[in-house]
Coordinates of C-alpha atoms and ligand atoms in Angstrom, one line a residue:
M1 CA -13.3 9.8 -11.3
R2 CA -11.6 7.3 -8.9
K3 CA -11.4 7.9 -4.9
K4 CA -7.8 8.4 -3.5
L5 CA -7.1 6.4 -1.2
I6 CA -4.1 7.6 2.2
A7 CA -2.6 5.0 3.7
G8 CA -0.1 4.8 6.5
N9 CA 2.6 2.7 6.6
W10 CA 3.9 2.0 9.9
K11 CA 6.3 -0.4 9.6
M12 CA 8.2 -1.3 12.7
Y13 CA 6.5 1.6 14.9
K14 CA 4.0 1.9 18.2
S15 CA 2.6 -0.7 20.6
P16 CA -1.0 -0.7 21.4
D17 CA -1.1 2.0 24.2
E18 CA 0.5 3.9 22.0
T19 CA -2.0 3.7 18.9
R20 CA -4.4 4.1 21.2
T21 CA -2.5 7.3 22.4
F22 CA -2.3 8.1 18.2
F23 CA -6.3 7.5 17.5
H24 CA -7.2 9.9 20.3
D25 CA -5.2 12.4 18.4
F26 CA -6.0 11.7 15.0
L27 CA -10.1 10.9 14.8
P28 CA -10.9 14.3 16.1
L29 CA -8.4 16.0 13.0
V30 CA -10.2 13.9 10.4
A31 CA -13.2 13.4 11.4
G32 CA -16.1 14.2 8.1
H33 CA -13.3 13.7 6.0
I34 CA -15.1 11.7 2.9
R35 CA -13.1 12.8 -0.1
D36 CA -10.9 11.0 0.1
E37 CA -10.4 6.8 1.9
I38 CA -8.2 6.3 5.0
V39 CA -6.3 3.7 5.8
I40 CA -3.7 2.8 8.6
C41 CA -1.4 -0.2 8.2
P42 CA 0.0 -0.9 12.1
P43 CA 1.8 -3.5 13.4
Y44 CA -0.2 -6.9 14.0
I45 CA 0.4 -6.8 17.4
D46 CA -1.9 -3.2 16.6
L47 CA -4.6 -4.3 14.5
C48 CA -7.1 -5.2 17.4
A49 CA -6.1 -1.7 19.4
A50 CA -6.2 0.4 16.4
V51 CA -9.7 -1.6 15.0
Q52 CA -11.8 -0.8 18.3
A53 CA -10.3 2.9 18.0
T54 CA -11.3 3.5 14.4
K55 CA -15.0 0.9 15.1
G56 CA -17.7 3.2 13.1
T57 CA -15.0 6.1 11.8
N58 CA -14.3 7.1 8.2
V59 CA -10.5 5.1 9.2
A60 CA -10.1 1.4 8.1
I61 CA -7.3 -0.6 9.5
G62 CA -5.0 -3.1 6.7
A63 CA -2.2 -5.8 8.1
Q64 CA 1.5 -4.9 6.3
N65 CA 2.2 -8.3 5.4
L66 CA 0.1 -11.6 5.0
H67 CA 0.7 -15.7 4.6
W68 CA -1.2 -17.2 1.6
E69 CA -1.6 -20.6 3.4
K70 CA -5.2 -21.0 5.2
E71 CA -3.4 -21.5 8.6
G72 CA -0.7 -24.3 9.2
A73 CA 2.6 -25.3 11.3
Y74 CA 4.2 -21.5 10.2
T75 CA 5.6 -20.4 13.2
G76 CA 5.3 -16.8 13.3
E77 CA 2.9 -15.9 10.4
I78 CA -0.7 -14.7 10.4
C79 CA -3.0 -15.8 7.6
P80 CA -5.7 -14.0 5.9
R81 CA -8.9 -15.6 8.2
M82 CA -7.4 -13.9 11.5
L83 CA -6.9 -10.8 9.3
L84 CA -10.7 -11.0 8.6
D85 CA -11.4 -12.0 12.5
V86 CA -10.1 -9.0 14.0
G87 CA -11.5 -6.3 11.7
C88 CA -8.8 -5.7 9.2
T89 CA -9.7 -4.4 5.4
H90 CA -6.9 -3.9 3.5
V91 CA -3.3 -5.6 3.7
I92 CA -0.1 -4.2 2.5
V93 CA 1.3 -7.4 -0.5
G94 CA 5.1 -6.9 -1.0
H95 CA 6.6 -3.9 -0.2
S96 CA 10.2 -3.2 -0.7
E97 CA 11.4 -3.5 2.8
R98 CA 9.5 -7.4 2.6
R99 CA 11.6 -8.0 -1.0
Q100 CA 14.8 -6.7 0.8
Y101 CA 15.5 -7.8 3.6
F102 CA 13.0 -10.7 4.1
G103 CA 13.4 -12.5 0.2
E104 CA 10.6 -12.3 -0.9
T105 CA 10.1 -12.8 -4.6
D106 CA 7.8 -12.6 -7.2
D107 CA 6.2 -15.8 -6.9
I108 CA 5.6 -15.1 -3.1
V109 CA 4.4 -11.5 -3.4
N110 CA 2.2 -13.5 -6.3
F111 CA 1.7 -16.4 -3.8
K112 CA 0.4 -13.6 -1.5
L113 CA -1.9 -11.3 -3.9
K114 CA -4.2 -14.1 -4.2
A115 CA -4.5 -15.4 -1.2
A116 CA -6.0 -11.9 -0.1
L117 CA -7.9 -11.5 -2.7
E118 CA -9.5 -14.5 -2.4
A119 CA -10.0 -14.1 1.3
G120 CA -12.0 -10.7 0.5
L121 CA -8.8 -7.8 2.0
T122 CA -8.0 -5.3 -0.3
P123 CA -4.7 -5.9 -1.1
I124 CA -2.0 -2.5 -1.8
L125 CA 0.6 -4.5 -4.0
C126 CA 4.3 -2.3 -3.7
V127 CA 5.7 -2.7 -6.7
G128 CA 8.8 0.4 -7.4
E129 CA 12.5 -0.2 -8.3
V130 CA 15.7 0.2 -6.7
L131 CA 18.7 3.4 -7.5
E132 CA 20.9 1.2 -9.5
E133 CA 18.0 0.1 -12.0
R134 CA 17.2 3.9 -12.5
E135 CA 20.2 4.8 -13.2
A136 CA 20.8 1.6 -15.7
G137 CA 17.2 2.9 -17.4
L138 CA 15.7 -0.6 -15.8
T139 CA 12.7 1.1 -14.6
E140 CA 10.3 0.2 -16.5
D141 CA 11.3 -3.8 -17.7
V142 CA 11.2 -3.3 -13.6
L143 CA 7.6 -1.9 -12.9
R144 CA 6.8 -4.6 -16.3
R145 CA 8.3 -7.6 -14.8
Q146 CA 6.8 -7.1 -10.9
C147 CA 3.3 -6.4 -11.9
L148 CA 3.2 -9.2 -14.7
R149 CA 4.6 -11.6 -12.1
A150 CA 2.7 -10.3 -8.9
F151 CA -0.8 -10.5 -11.9
H152 CA 0.2 -14.3 -12.5
A153 CA -3.1 -16.7 -12.6
L154 CA -5.6 -13.7 -11.3
S155 CA -8.8 -13.1 -13.2
T156 CA -10.3 -9.9 -13.7
K157 CA -13.4 -10.8 -11.7
K158 CA -11.3 -12.0 -8.3
A159 CA -8.8 -9.1 -8.5
A160 CA -11.1 -6.0 -8.5
K161 CA -10.2 -4.9 -4.9
L162 CA -6.6 -4.5 -6.2
V163 CA -4.7 -1.6 -5.3
V164 CA -1.1 -1.1 -6.2
A165 CA 1.8 1.4 -4.3
Y166 CA 4.3 2.5 -7.1
E167 CA 7.6 3.2 -4.1
P168 CA 10.9 4.1 -5.9
V169 CA 13.4 2.3 -3.2
W170 CA 14.8 5.0 -3.8
A171 CA 12.8 7.5 -2.6
I172 CA 11.8 6.0 0.8
G173 CA 12.8 7.4 4.1
T174 CA 15.3 8.9 2.2
G175 CA 12.8 12.3 1.8
K176 CA 14.0 12.1 -1.8
S177 CA 10.5 12.1 -3.2
A178 CA 9.7 11.6 -6.7
T179 CA 8.4 14.6 -9.3
P180 CA 4.6 14.2 -9.7
Q181 CA 6.4 14.1 -13.3
L182 CA 8.0 11.0 -13.1
T183 CA 5.5 9.5 -10.8
S184 CA 2.9 9.8 -13.1
E185 CA 5.2 7.9 -16.4
A186 CA 5.5 5.1 -13.7
H187 CA 1.6 5.4 -13.3
V188 CA 0.7 5.6 -16.9
L189 CA 3.3 2.2 -17.7
I190 CA 1.4 0.0 -14.6
R191 CA -2.0 0.9 -15.4
G192 CA -0.9 -0.3 -19.1
E193 CA 0.7 -3.6 -17.3
A194 CA -3.1 -3.9 -15.5
A195 CA -4.7 -3.5 -19.2
K196 CA -3.2 -5.9 -20.6
A197 CA -3.6 -8.5 -17.0
F198 CA -7.2 -7.6 -16.6
G199 CA -9.1 -5.2 -19.3
Q200 CA -9.0 -1.9 -20.2
Q201 CA -12.1 -1.0 -18.4
F202 CA -10.2 -3.0 -14.9
A203 CA -7.7 -0.7 -15.8
D204 CA -9.4 2.4 -15.4
K205 CA -10.9 2.2 -12.1
L206 CA -7.2 0.9 -10.8
R207 CA -6.2 2.9 -7.8
I208 CA -2.2 3.8 -8.6
L209 CA -1.0 5.1 -5.1
Y210 CA 2.8 6.5 -4.7
G211 CA 4.8 5.8 -1.4
G212 CA 8.5 7.5 -1.1
S213 CA 9.2 10.4 1.2
V214 CA 5.3 11.7 1.0
K215 CA 4.9 14.9 3.0
P216 CA 2.2 17.6 4.3
E217 CA 4.6 19.7 2.0
N218 CA 4.2 18.1 -0.9
A219 CA 1.5 15.9 -0.8
K220 CA -1.0 17.7 -2.9
A221 CA 1.7 18.0 -6.0
L222 CA 1.1 15.4 -5.3
M223 CA -1.7 14.8 -5.6
A224 CA -2.8 16.8 -8.2
E225 CA -1.5 14.8 -11.0
E226 CA -4.8 13.1 -13.2
E227 CA -2.8 9.4 -12.5
I228 CA -1.8 9.4 -9.1
D229 CA -4.9 7.9 -7.1
G230 CA -4.0 8.1 -3.4
A231 CA -0.4 8.1 -1.4
L232 CA 1.0 5.2 0.8
V233 CA 3.1 6.7 3.7
G234 CA 5.7 5.5 5.9
G235 CA 7.6 7.8 8.6
A236 CA 4.7 11.2 8.0
S237 CA 1.6 8.9 8.8
L238 CA 3.0 8.0 13.0
N239 CA 2.3 11.8 13.5
P240 CA -1.2 12.7 13.9
K241 CA -1.0 16.3 13.1
S242 CA 1.1 15.5 9.3
F243 CA -0.8 12.2 8.5
A244 CA -4.2 14.2 9.2
A245 CA -2.4 16.9 6.9
I246 CA -1.5 15.0 4.0
V247 CA -5.0 13.5 3.9
K248 CA -6.0 17.0 3.7
Y249 CA -3.4 17.7 1.2
Ligands
13P301 P1 8.5 7.2 3.8 O1 7.6 7.6 3.0 O2 8.8 7.1 5.1 O3 9.2 7.1 2.6 O4 8.0 5.5 3.6 C1 7.3 5.1 2.0 C2 6.7 4.0 2.5 O5 7.8 2.6 2.0 C3 5.5 3.4 2.4 O6 5.1 1.7 2.4

């Protein structure tokens, strides 16, 4: 049985002050909850406040992005060691918004994934098709390509901490979540790619989350699927009550 991971991706929302307020309200709602792993990924600027607020609790903190170099003249970027230093344990890699608006290619995603794993962070690798690709029957090709390229030159040993999130882009922020059935099919395909790259034993243990309009109302049905090992939640993770309700699906 794979322990489910429920992660919140705050995207570009909340200041450090708002972060402290969130945890003040959220932590009592999930105190003692050990059935699932809980992670929140705030903006970089909020990471210190988030780590401080969650010290000694059942909530871990992740970043939303990282640079793949160890350090250097890369204005505006953050390297893996900096994330570790502030107390991050997780990092989102290759989110569709990074791919769509910031030119992240499959190669860049591969660099970032390798850098995160190398540093000992738990990467949450995002893959998913856009609406046009689904409508053109290209979903399988897209997911295969994204996995294959992301996994390039990674050994099974190095990949040990990998987590994947299937986030169909047409379901993100649209209120149109994918059905549990459709999601399961995508997860089976992704697990198959992981088996090809890292072996069946690895794939059996790999956690594959679903992301895209997860809400308290649909979380239970999604989490009931054997293939779905958790959720990556955007909008609904900004509110302590709704995120706690999702965690407790
Ligand atoms: P929403 O839950 O707002 O659809 O966002 C999903 C997402 O992109 C999480 O990374």
